[in-house]
Amino acid sequence: MYPFVQWATSYGKRALRLFLVATAVLYPSESQVALGQVPERLVITAAECACQIPIIGKFKSVPIQRLSCILSSSDARITPKVRFYANDTNGNMLFQRVIIIPRRNTDVTFDVPFKKWRWGSNLIGDWEEVTSLALSLEGDGHLLVRQLSIDDAPELELGDQPEYRAAFAFDGVYRQFREKNIFIATDALEMSENIIHTIIEKSAPAKDWLQAALPRAFSPCGGDVPTQLFIFRVQEHYPRFFERLGESLGLSIAPPQAGGYTFQDVAASAWKEDVPERPVFFHELVHAIVARTIRLDPGKAEHKWLQEGIASYLQLCFYPSSIARNDMVRNFSQPVTGSTLFKPIRALLSETVTTRQYAQLATIIGFMIDVHPAWLDAFACAADRGEKIDETANKIGMDFDSLEAEWLTWGRRRFSPGTENESLPHFPIPKNWNN
């Protein structure tokens, strides 16, 4: 079949879209990806345009290609925003990249490797699942698109992603460790290798545990690129890293206020001399592993209760002193009104999550693993699809009042008065770590 271009035009008001719907044609070498016949010159006006352009080949999970074109606006009075999309077969956006065209009539070259595109707004995907590209112009005016093409990125951009990010993260000397599909880099040269290896040993089995605990939701993406953690010697360099990372991805990332932070699947924290093995290192690595295996975005509000619940639950398995057991005993002995550390479960799972709720979320995960593992799997699957929790609850035959009553009974038995001894674990270490 020869490449073809099919055009369709419909009129809209303010937004313009050029859809490049990619039909994958698998050739012997899957690393070769290119567009079919592409118009040399396209003027987007106040109409909405659509075209279909076959893509030859198939992306890898970590693509080595880039999308290139020349853009220019005909109206020097406005600053249009151009958004590029990479979609799956259902038209769901999996990746995106934004460029702002300056207020002038000069050309702007868009030339960004695909692996520097950010995740989509709703779903986490894999580049192997991308079957279409799209472009939209946000605002008024006209946009001229020329020389649209896919080709290999420069050799400088083809380095393995973790090593590339490590070089980007640190200005001076740093060390990097890569084993068991975990990558840790740090410029805190005082950190011992034993501490680094301990963090890796504790974090690596989380992937197998997630596969066992959430078999339906388990759907790894990102290929064989390891999960990444960057540990900064200077506290101020840690939030600055995310600011710079956002700039490289064409977006703004608010400076993190907590001791650790994970954006998409990139985790970071700061070193402290008096706490060489900070629990937050493990916590953030779990966030990144969950993002890559269960496809839950740690920054997305609807995913946050699961992300923070899972990370906090596993953290308490290995670092029980992170939360005083006495606090658990005391809060389970009181009514759940929201005036204590615990709040009603319906509100907990549907409202904005704060650090104050991490302990309760950890117990919710522990309860579901013990009593209703299929429910936890169902919620994780539904969250990945963008389904609301009420809809999921109806599907699995669960009501929140009964859930809360059952959870309270479970918690009051596990954290009963008289068990305040801090030497007692909150939760047992899962068997995946006992091999």
CSV table of C-alpha atoms in Angstrom, one decimal:
chain,number,residue,atom,x,y,z
A,1,MET,CA,0.0,0.0,0.0
A,2,TYR,CA,1.4,3.4,-0.9
A,3,PRO,CA,1.3,6.3,1.6
A,4,PHE,CA,-1.6,8.6,1.2
A,5,VAL,CA,-2.9,11.9,2.5
A,6,GLN,CA,-6.6,12.3,3.2
A,7,TRP,CA,-7.8,15.8,3.9
A,8,ALA,CA,-11.0,16.9,5.6
A,9,THR,CA,-12.1,20.4,6.7
A,10,SER,CA,-14.7,21.6,9.1
A,11,TYR,CA,-15.1,25.0,10.6
A,12,GLY,CA,-14.5,25.9,14.3
A,13,LYS,CA,-14.2,29.0,16.4
A,14,ARG,CA,-10.9,29.4,18.3
A,15,ALA,CA,-9.1,26.1,18.3
A,16,LEU,CA,-7.4,24.5,15.3
A,17,ARG,CA,-6.3,20.9,15.0
A,18,LEU,CA,-4.2,19.1,12.5
A,19,PHE,CA,-4.5,15.4,13.1
A,20,LEU,CA,-1.8,13.1,11.8
A,21,VAL,CA,-3.3,9.7,12.2
A,22,ALA,CA,-0.6,7.2,12.0
A,23,THR,CA,-1.2,3.8,10.5
A,24,ALA,CA,1.6,1.5,11.7
A,25,VAL,CA,3.2,-0.7,9.0
A,26,LEU,CA,5.6,-3.1,10.6
A,27,TYR,CA,8.8,-3.5,8.6
A,28,PRO,CA,11.6,-5.9,9.6
A,29,SER,CA,13.5,-3.1,11.4
A,30,GLU,CA,11.2,-1.7,14.0
A,31,SER,CA,13.7,1.1,14.9
A,32,GLN,CA,12.9,2.8,11.6
A,33,VAL,CA,10.0,5.2,11.9
A,34,ALA,CA,8.9,7.8,9.4
A,35,LEU,CA,5.9,9.7,8.2
A,36,GLY,CA,4.5,8.9,4.8
A,37,GLN,CA,3.8,11.6,2.3
A,38,VAL,CA,3.6,14.9,4.2
A,39,PRO,CA,2.5,18.3,2.7
A,40,GLU,CA,5.4,20.6,2.4
A,41,ARG,CA,3.3,23.6,3.4
A,42,LEU,CA,0.2,23.8,5.5
A,43,VAL,CA,-1.6,27.0,6.5
A,44,ILE,CA,-4.0,26.6,9.4
A,45,THR,CA,-6.7,29.2,9.5
A,46,ALA,CA,-10.0,29.5,11.5
A,47,ALA,CA,-11.0,26.2,10.1
A,48,GLU,CA,-10.4,22.8,11.8
A,49,CYS,CA,-8.4,20.6,9.5
A,50,ALA,CA,-7.7,16.9,9.6
A,51,CYS,CA,-5.5,14.6,7.6
A,52,GLN,CA,-4.3,11.0,7.7
A,53,ILE,CA,-0.7,10.2,7.1
A,54,PRO,CA,0.7,6.7,7.5
A,55,ILE,CA,3.7,6.1,9.7
A,56,ILE,CA,6.1,3.5,8.5
A,57,GLY,CA,7.5,1.4,11.3
A,58,LYS,CA,6.9,1.3,15.1
A,59,PHE,CA,8.2,3.3,18.0
A,60,LYS,CA,10.2,1.6,20.7
A,61,SER,CA,9.4,2.2,24.4
A,62,VAL,CA,12.2,4.7,24.5
A,63,PRO,CA,12.1,6.3,21.0
A,64,ILE,CA,15.2,7.5,19.3
A,65,GLN,CA,13.4,9.7,16.9
A,66,ARG,CA,12.3,13.4,17.0
A,67,LEU,CA,9.5,15.3,15.3
A,68,SER,CA,10.7,18.3,13.3
A,69,CYS,CA,8.9,21.2,11.6
A,70,ILE,CA,9.0,24.9,11.0
A,71,LEU,CA,6.2,27.0,12.5
A,72,SER,CA,5.3,30.6,12.1
A,73,SER,CA,2.4,32.8,13.0
A,74,SER,CA,1.0,35.4,10.6
A,75,ASP,CA,-0.2,37.7,13.4
A,76,ALA,CA,2.6,39.5,15.3
A,77,ARG,CA,0.0,40.8,17.9
A,78,ILE,CA,-0.6,37.4,19.5
A,79,THR,CA,1.6,34.7,21.1
A,80,PRO,CA,0.0,31.4,20.0
A,81,LYS,CA,0.6,28.2,21.9
A,82,VAL,CA,1.0,25.1,19.8
A,83,ARG,CA,0.5,21.7,21.4
A,84,PHE,CA,1.7,18.4,19.8
A,85,TYR,CA,0.1,15.1,20.8
A,86,ALA,CA,0.9,11.5,20.5
A,87,ASN,CA,-2.2,9.3,20.7
A,88,ASP,CA,-3.2,5.7,20.9
A,89,THR,CA,-5.6,3.8,18.6
A,90,ASN,CA,-8.6,5.2,20.6
A,91,GLY,CA,-7.4,8.8,20.2
A,92,ASN,CA,-6.3,9.0,23.8
A,93,MET,CA,-3.4,11.4,24.4
A,94,LEU,CA,-0.4,9.5,25.8
A,95,PHE,CA,2.3,12.2,25.3
A,96,GLN,CA,2.4,15.9,24.6
A,97,ARG,CA,4.7,18.8,24.0
A,98,VAL,CA,4.0,22.5,23.9
A,99,ILE,CA,5.8,25.3,22.1
A,100,ILE,CA,5.1,29.1,22.3
A,101,ILE,CA,5.5,31.0,19.1
A,102,PRO,CA,7.0,34.5,19.8
A,103,ARG,CA,5.1,37.6,18.7
A,104,ARG,CA,6.8,38.0,15.4
A,105,ASN,CA,6.6,36.7,11.9
A,106,THR,CA,9.9,34.8,11.9
A,107,ASP,CA,10.1,31.1,11.7
A,108,VAL,CA,10.3,28.9,14.8
A,109,THR,CA,11.8,25.4,14.5
A,110,PHE,CA,10.2,22.7,16.5
A,111,ASP,CA,12.8,20.0,16.8
A,112,VAL,CA,12.4,17.9,20.0
A,113,PRO,CA,13.2,14.2,20.6
A,114,PHE,CA,10.1,12.2,21.4
A,115,LYS,CA,11.6,11.1,24.7
A,116,LYS,CA,11.5,14.7,25.8
A,117,TRP,CA,7.7,14.9,25.5
A,118,ARG,CA,5.8,14.9,28.7
A,119,TRP,CA,3.0,12.4,29.6
A,120,GLY,CA,-0.6,13.0,28.6
A,121,SER,CA,-3.1,14.7,30.8
A,122,ASN,CA,-5.2,11.6,31.7
A,123,LEU,CA,-3.5,8.4,30.7
A,124,ILE,CA,0.0,7.0,31.1
A,125,GLY,CA,1.1,5.1,28.0
A,126,ASP,CA,4.0,3.6,26.2
A,127,TRP,CA,5.5,4.9,22.9
A,128,GLU,CA,5.0,1.4,21.5
A,129,GLU,CA,1.2,2.2,21.8
A,130,VAL,CA,1.3,5.4,19.9
A,131,THR,CA,-0.5,5.2,16.6
A,132,SER,CA,-1.2,8.8,15.8
A,133,LEU,CA,0.2,12.3,16.1
A,134,ALA,CA,-1.8,15.5,16.3
A,135,LEU,CA,-1.2,19.3,16.6
A,136,SER,CA,-3.4,22.0,17.9
A,137,LEU,CA,-3.2,25.8,17.9
A,138,GLU,CA,-4.6,27.5,21.0
A,139,GLY,CA,-5.7,31.0,20.3
A,140,ASP,CA,-6.5,33.2,17.3
A,141,GLY,CA,-4.5,33.8,14.2
A,142,HIS,CA,-3.0,31.7,11.5
A,143,LEU,CA,-0.3,29.1,11.7
A,144,LEU,CA,2.0,28.0,8.9
A,145,VAL,CA,3.5,24.5,9.3
A,146,ARG,CA,6.3,23.4,7.0
A,147,GLN,CA,8.7,20.6,6.6
A,148,LEU,CA,7.0,18.2,9.0
A,149,SER,CA,9.0,15.0,9.4
A,150,ILE,CA,10.2,12.3,11.8
A,151,ASP,CA,13.9,11.4,11.8
A,152,ASP,CA,16.5,10.1,14.2
A,153,ALA,CA,17.5,12.5,17.0
A,154,PRO,CA,21.1,13.7,17.1
A,155,GLU,CA,23.6,11.3,18.6
A,156,LEU,CA,23.9,13.6,21.6
A,157,GLU,CA,20.3,12.8,22.5
A,158,LEU,CA,20.6,9.0,22.1
A,159,GLY,CA,22.3,8.2,25.4
A,160,ASP,CA,20.4,6.0,27.8
A,161,GLN,CA,17.8,8.0,29.5
A,162,PRO,CA,18.9,7.7,33.2
A,163,GLU,CA,22.5,8.6,32.4
A,164,TYR,CA,21.3,11.5,30.3
A,165,ARG,CA,19.2,12.8,33.2
A,166,ALA,CA,22.0,12.3,35.7
A,167,ALA,CA,24.3,14.5,33.6
A,168,PHE,CA,21.4,17.0,33.4
A,169,ALA,CA,20.7,16.9,37.1
A,170,PHE,CA,24.2,17.5,38.6
A,171,ASP,CA,26.6,20.3,37.8
A,172,GLY,CA,29.7,18.7,39.4
A,173,VAL,CA,31.0,15.3,40.3
A,174,TYR,CA,28.4,12.6,41.0
A,175,ARG,CA,28.2,8.8,41.3
A,176,GLN,CA,25.6,6.5,39.7
A,177,PHE,CA,24.5,3.0,40.5
A,178,ARG,CA,22.4,0.8,38.3
A,179,GLU,CA,21.2,-2.7,39.3
A,180,LYS,CA,18.0,-4.7,39.5
A,181,ASN,CA,16.3,-2.2,37.2
A,182,ILE,CA,16.9,0.7,39.7
A,183,PHE,CA,19.1,3.7,38.9
A,184,ILE,CA,20.3,6.0,41.6
A,185,ALA,CA,22.6,9.0,41.0
A,186,THR,CA,23.9,11.4,43.7
A,187,ASP,CA,26.4,14.2,44.1
A,188,ALA,CA,26.5,13.4,47.9
A,189,LEU,CA,29.8,11.7,47.6
A,190,GLU,CA,29.7,11.0,51.4
A,191,MET,CA,26.8,8.5,50.9
A,192,SER,CA,28.3,5.0,51.3
A,193,GLU,CA,27.8,2.4,48.6
A,194,ASN,CA,26.2,0.1,51.3
A,195,ILE,CA,23.4,2.6,51.8
A,196,ILE,CA,22.8,2.9,48.1
A,197,HIS,CA,22.7,-0.9,47.7
A,198,THR,CA,20.4,-1.2,50.7
A,199,ILE,CA,17.9,1.3,49.1
A,200,ILE,CA,18.1,-0.7,45.8
A,201,GLU,CA,17.6,-4.0,47.6
A,202,LYS,CA,14.5,-2.7,49.4
A,203,SER,CA,13.0,-1.0,46.4
A,204,ALA,CA,13.6,-3.5,43.6
A,205,PRO,CA,11.0,-6.2,44.7
A,206,ALA,CA,8.2,-3.6,44.7
A,207,LYS,CA,7.6,-4.4,41.0
A,208,ASP,CA,7.0,-8.1,41.7
A,209,TRP,CA,4.9,-7.3,44.7
A,210,LEU,CA,2.7,-5.0,42.6
A,211,GLN,CA,2.3,-7.7,40.0
A,212,ALA,CA,1.1,-10.1,42.7
A,213,ALA,CA,-1.1,-7.7,44.5
A,214,LEU,CA,-2.6,-6.0,41.5
A,215,PRO,CA,-2.5,-8.5,38.7
A,216,ARG,CA,-5.2,-6.9,36.5
A,217,ALA,CA,-3.9,-3.4,36.9
A,218,PHE,CA,-0.2,-4.4,36.3
A,219,SER,CA,0.7,-3.1,32.9
A,220,PRO,CA,4.4,-2.0,32.7
A,221,CYS,CA,5.5,0.7,30.3
A,222,GLY,CA,8.8,2.4,29.5
A,223,GLY,CA,10.6,-0.7,28.3
A,224,ASP,CA,13.8,-1.7,30.1
A,225,VAL,CA,14.7,1.8,31.3
A,226,PRO,CA,15.3,1.5,35.1
A,227,THR,CA,13.4,3.5,37.7
A,228,GLN,CA,15.3,6.6,38.6
A,229,LEU,CA,16.1,8.4,41.9
A,230,PHE,CA,18.3,11.5,42.1
A,231,ILE,CA,19.7,12.4,45.5
A,232,PHE,CA,21.1,15.9,45.9
A,233,ARG,CA,23.7,16.9,48.4
A,234,VAL,CA,22.5,20.5,48.7
A,235,GLN,CA,18.8,20.8,49.6
A,236,GLU,CA,18.2,23.8,47.4
A,237,HIS,CA,19.4,21.9,44.3
A,238,TYR,CA,16.6,19.3,44.7
A,239,PRO,CA,13.6,21.7,43.9
A,240,ARG,CA,15.8,23.5,41.3
A,241,PHE,CA,16.2,20.2,39.5
A,242,PHE,CA,12.4,19.9,38.9
A,243,GLU,CA,12.2,23.5,37.8
A,244,ARG,CA,14.9,22.8,35.2
A,245,LEU,CA,13.3,19.5,34.3
A,246,GLY,CA,10.0,21.3,33.6
A,247,GLU,CA,11.8,23.8,31.4
A,248,SER,CA,13.3,21.0,29.4
A,249,LEU,CA,9.9,19.4,28.9
A,250,GLY,CA,8.2,22.7,28.0
A,251,LEU,CA,6.1,23.1,31.2
A,252,SER,CA,6.2,24.5,34.7
A,253,ILE,CA,6.7,22.2,37.7
A,254,ALA,CA,6.0,23.8,41.0
A,255,PRO,CA,9.0,23.5,43.4
A,256,PRO,CA,8.3,20.6,45.8
A,257,GLN,CA,7.9,21.5,49.4
A,258,ALA,CA,8.1,17.9,50.9
A,259,GLY,CA,11.3,16.0,51.6
A,260,GLY,CA,10.9,14.0,48.4
A,261,TYR,CA,9.0,14.4,45.1
A,262,THR,CA,8.2,12.3,42.0
A,263,PHE,CA,7.3,13.8,38.7
A,264,GLN,CA,5.9,11.2,36.3
A,265,ASP,CA,8.5,8.5,36.9
A,266,VAL,CA,11.4,10.7,38.0
A,267,ALA,CA,12.1,10.7,41.8
A,268,ALA,CA,14.4,13.0,43.7
A,269,SER,CA,15.2,14.0,47.3
A,270,ALA,CA,18.0,15.5,49.3
A,271,TRP,CA,20.8,14.0,51.4
A,272,LYS,CA,21.0,14.5,55.1
A,273,GLU,CA,24.2,13.7,57.0
A,274,ASP,CA,22.4,12.7,60.2
A,275,VAL,CA,19.9,10.4,58.3
A,276,PRO,CA,22.0,8.6,55.6
A,277,GLU,CA,19.2,6.2,54.7
A,278,ARG,CA,16.1,8.4,54.6
A,279,PRO,CA,12.8,6.6,54.3
A,280,VAL,CA,11.8,9.1,51.7
A,281,PHE,CA,14.3,7.6,49.2
A,282,PHE,CA,12.4,4.3,49.3
A,283,HIS,CA,9.0,6.1,49.3
A,284,GLU,CA,9.7,8.1,46.1
A,285,LEU,CA,11.2,5.1,44.3
A,286,VAL,CA,7.9,3.3,45.0
A,287,HIS,CA,6.0,6.2,43.5
A,288,ALA,CA,8.1,5.9,40.3
A,289,ILE,CA,7.7,2.1,40.2
A,290,VAL,CA,3.9,2.4,40.6
A,291,ALA,CA,3.8,5.0,37.8
A,292,ARG,CA,5.7,2.7,35.4
A,293,THR,CA,3.9,-0.6,36.3
A,294,ILE,CA,0.3,0.4,37.3
A,295,ARG,CA,0.3,3.5,35.2
A,296,LEU,CA,-0.8,5.8,38.0
A,297,ASP,CA,0.5,9.3,37.8
A,298,PRO,CA,1.8,10.5,41.2
A,299,GLY,CA,0.8,14.1,40.3
A,300,LYS,CA,-2.7,13.4,39.2
A,301,ALA,CA,-5.3,14.1,41.9
A,302,GLU,CA,-7.5,11.0,41.0
A,303,HIS,CA,-4.5,8.7,41.3
A,304,LYS,CA,-3.0,10.2,44.4
A,305,TRP,CA,-4.8,8.2,47.1
A,306,LEU,CA,-3.5,5.0,45.5
A,307,GLN,CA,-0.1,6.3,44.9
A,308,GLU,CA,0.4,7.7,48.4
A,309,GLY,CA,-1.4,4.8,50.0
A,310,ILE,CA,0.8,2.2,48.4
A,311,ALA,CA,4.1,4.1,49.0
A,312,SER,CA,3.2,4.8,52.6
A,313,TYR,CA,2.1,1.2,53.2
A,314,LEU,CA,5.3,-0.2,51.9
A,315,GLN,CA,7.3,2.5,53.7
A,316,LEU,CA,5.7,1.4,57.0
A,317,CYS,CA,6.6,-2.2,56.3
A,318,PHE,CA,10.3,-1.3,56.2
A,319,TYR,CA,10.5,1.9,58.2
A,320,PRO,CA,7.8,1.5,60.9
A,321,SER,CA,9.2,4.5,62.9
A,322,SER,CA,8.0,6.8,60.2
A,323,ILE,CA,4.7,7.0,62.0
A,324,ALA,CA,4.3,6.4,65.7
A,325,ARG,CA,2.3,3.2,66.4
A,326,ASN,CA,0.7,5.0,69.4
A,327,ASP,CA,-0.8,7.5,66.9
A,328,MET,CA,-2.4,4.6,65.0
A,329,VAL,CA,-3.8,3.0,68.2
A,330,ARG,CA,-5.2,6.3,69.4
A,331,ASN,CA,-6.9,7.3,66.1
A,332,PHE,CA,-8.5,3.9,65.6
A,333,SER,CA,-10.0,4.0,69.1
A,334,GLN,CA,-11.9,7.2,68.2
A,335,PRO,CA,-14.9,7.9,65.9
A,336,VAL,CA,-13.9,8.9,62.3
A,337,THR,CA,-15.2,12.4,62.0
A,338,GLY,CA,-12.3,14.2,60.3
A,339,SER,CA,-11.4,16.1,63.4
A,340,THR,CA,-8.7,13.5,64.2
A,341,LEU,CA,-5.9,12.1,62.0
A,342,PHE,CA,-8.6,10.0,60.2
A,343,LYS,CA,-11.4,11.2,58.0
A,344,PRO,CA,-14.5,9.5,56.5
A,345,ILE,CA,-13.3,7.2,53.7
A,346,ARG,CA,-15.6,8.6,51.0
A,347,ALA,CA,-14.0,12.0,51.5
A,348,LEU,CA,-10.5,10.5,51.9
A,349,LEU,CA,-10.7,8.9,48.5
A,350,SER,CA,-12.4,11.7,46.6
A,351,GLU,CA,-10.8,14.9,48.0
A,352,THR,CA,-7.3,16.4,47.7
A,353,VAL,CA,-4.8,14.2,49.5
A,354,THR,CA,-2.3,15.9,51.9
A,355,THR,CA,0.6,14.5,54.0
A,356,ARG,CA,-1.8,14.4,56.9
A,357,GLN,CA,-3.7,11.5,55.3
A,358,TYR,CA,-0.7,9.3,54.4
A,359,ALA,CA,-1.0,7.2,57.6
A,360,GLN,CA,-4.7,6.5,57.0
A,361,LEU,CA,-4.2,5.8,53.4
A,362,ALA,CA,-1.5,3.3,54.3
A,363,THR,CA,-4.0,1.5,56.5
A,364,ILE,CA,-6.6,1.5,53.7
A,365,ILE,CA,-4.1,-0.3,51.5
A,366,GLY,CA,-3.2,-2.7,54.2
A,367,PHE,CA,-6.9,-3.5,54.9
A,368,MET,CA,-7.7,-4.1,51.2
A,369,ILE,CA,-4.6,-6.4,50.8
A,370,ASP,CA,-5.7,-8.4,53.8
A,371,VAL,CA,-9.5,-8.5,53.3
A,372,HIS,CA,-10.4,-7.3,49.8
A,373,PRO,CA,-7.5,-7.6,47.4
A,374,ALA,CA,-9.8,-7.7,44.4
A,375,TRP,CA,-11.2,-4.4,45.3
A,376,LEU,CA,-7.8,-2.8,45.4
A,377,ASP,CA,-7.0,-4.2,42.0
A,378,ALA,CA,-10.3,-2.9,40.6
A,379,PHE,CA,-9.7,0.6,41.9
A,380,ALA,CA,-6.2,0.6,40.4
A,381,CYS,CA,-7.6,-0.6,37.0
A,382,ALA,CA,-10.4,2.0,37.1
A,383,ALA,CA,-8.1,4.9,38.1
A,384,ASP,CA,-5.8,4.1,35.1
A,385,ARG,CA,-8.9,4.3,32.8
A,386,GLY,CA,-10.0,7.6,34.4
A,387,GLU,CA,-13.1,6.1,36.1
A,388,LYS,CA,-14.6,7.8,39.1
A,389,ILE,CA,-14.4,6.0,42.4
A,390,ASP,CA,-18.2,6.0,42.9
A,391,GLU,CA,-18.6,4.2,39.5
A,392,THR,CA,-16.0,1.7,40.5
A,393,ALA,CA,-17.6,1.1,43.9
A,394,ASN,CA,-21.0,0.4,42.2
A,395,LYS,CA,-19.4,-2.1,39.8
A,396,ILE,CA,-17.8,-4.1,42.6
A,397,GLY,CA,-20.8,-3.9,44.8
A,398,MET,CA,-19.1,-1.8,47.5
A,399,ASP,CA,-20.7,1.0,49.6
A,400,PHE,CA,-18.5,3.4,51.5
A,401,ASP,CA,-20.3,3.1,54.8
A,402,SER,CA,-19.8,-0.7,54.9
A,403,LEU,CA,-16.2,-0.3,53.8
A,404,GLU,CA,-15.5,2.2,56.6
A,405,ALA,CA,-17.1,0.0,59.2
A,406,GLU,CA,-15.2,-3.1,58.0
A,407,TRP,CA,-11.9,-1.1,57.9
A,408,LEU,CA,-12.5,0.2,61.4
A,409,THR,CA,-13.1,-3.3,62.8
A,410,TRP,CA,-9.9,-4.5,61.0
A,411,GLY,CA,-7.9,-1.5,62.3
A,412,ARG,CA,-9.1,-1.7,65.9
A,413,ARG,CA,-8.0,-5.3,66.0
A,414,ARG,CA,-4.6,-4.7,64.5
A,415,PHE,CA,-4.0,-1.5,66.4
A,416,SER,CA,-5.8,-2.4,69.6
A,417,PRO,CA,-5.1,-0.6,73.0
A,418,GLY,CA,-2.2,-2.2,74.7
A,419,THR,CA,-0.2,-2.6,71.4
A,420,GLU,CA,1.4,0.8,71.5
A,421,ASN,CA,4.9,-0.7,71.8
A,422,GLU,CA,6.9,0.9,69.1
A,423,SER,CA,8.9,-2.3,68.5
A,424,LEU,CA,5.7,-3.9,67.0
A,425,PRO,CA,5.5,-3.5,63.2
A,426,HIS,CA,2.5,-1.7,61.6
A,427,PHE,CA,2.4,-4.3,58.8
A,428,PRO,CA,4.4,-7.4,58.0
A,429,ILE,CA,7.1,-7.3,55.3
A,430,PRO,CA,5.5,-8.8,52.1
A,431,LYS,CA,6.8,-12.2,51.1
A,432,ASN,CA,8.2,-10.8,47.9
A,433,TRP,CA,11.1,-9.4,50.0
A,434,ASN,CA,11.7,-12.7,51.8
A,435,ASN,CA,13.1,-14.6,48.9
